[in-house]
């Protein structure tokens, strides 16, 4: 299963794949065949632009895209060891990210919306570069098993989407309950 | 139900009531332009972006503009329709684009003649800026959307939102005090007495001015200065070893001094005196930096003011205070308008009854547009 979500307020149409996903709807891209979906440029662009978002991407049974490596020590990991190593990777990556781009890493930050455009653009580029760097590192990592590489790649993708989305929520609607507009308006009318 | 819109140099904030809750819609006052062939309309439509086509150019407006700026990496294509509090004179495309933004935020009137309060700055003392042109353009456009438009000074809106009171011979006079909005393009000040504006001034300096000045003297890109100002600055504990923060503090002080000097100079000519102290209520993004109020009090202490001053406070939600106050005004104006209309109907009915004894004709419904209601509250 590879569930994705259309984050737009419009239907997303992939001409070449003969696929339409209504606004806000989810879709299992595995229905197209994982290979076909993963190698589609349109899908790639949709992810890059944030039109599509990963809901859940199950690991593929057989891996033919990542270079097969010589068996390494990590191949014989127990489930618990795998988990622990993954956790450590996640922790380290997120803390690294936060030192690089503190503003973007903090979610739902009210004043993030008042930031200057240029600073945002620069930060955003930095952010993407950082993810790219980490991906390259992973692809070249000799001491990781395929399963570990895949799990880490999936984590990066999820994190990246989260941050991009956080950024995209910037212009928005705010609702408040407390501020007594009616009461003050009455007072004003009665003056 | 009435609405409000605060059209600022960096943000446009819409306000309305929905089921008794205040709902604000915040949009970046900006647009992004690109040649039509660069990015297909279909792509933009699919992305759900707010856009406009004029000739061979596509303009993406508001927050989406920022998004496209980032996707394409073209900073120069990112533009702002307003500068120093009014429509940007160097930006030909400003009018249709700001109209698109405003329409996106407030939408058309829910019924013909719905009241909308829109805020504008006072004519600045230190620059030749055309506030009248700005006002007429916005007024005309909101009318086109079906609204009964009431224009309001943005600092007066702060008075409506925060409701400072003054002791008036033992009674409390509401909506009386000094309101100051420290925005991106401008700083506006009013002195109000019982919701009436007694005095107003504005200077064409605000957050943008601080950023530009610091950028010049420290030779740091403006974007970086803005970012540091909004993220790292605390005026109550400026690190003396941090040149950027020191620069920001200096120009923050300059801005406050300038505003208080202009206040003192021009208030004299009104020959108004107050015996009881007036509270100062402050709002706007520039005032939301930590330590701003203490800095303001410190300079006020040194320079003094032309009226006795009581408390100095920051609005509850500095970036939205102006929009909220405008909403208070709009709701109140609409209430008055409806009451007046009901009274006119009653009178007409009574007259008709007196004139035609046997079969009173139904009273003609007064045309909404013909009821004249004062623009002030
Ligand atoms: N936390 C913060 N600290 C310092 N400055 C801030 C902060 N948040 C926003 N600002 C500044 O506030 C300004 C935006 O404020 P605001 O939204 O009140 O202005 P505006 O209404 O768009 O402009 P104007 O009223 O002058 O036309 C910008 O200069 C921005 O850099
Ligand atoms: Mg403003």
Coordinates of C-alpha atoms and ligand atoms in Angstrom, one line a residue, chain B residues 6 8 154 181 183, ligand 2:
Chain B
X6 CA -7.1 46.2 7.7
X8 CA -1.5 47.0 5.7
X154 CA -6.1 52.6 11.9
X181 CA -0.1 51.5 15.5
X183 CA 3.2 48.8 11.4
Ligands
LIG2 MG1 -1.3 48.3 9.9

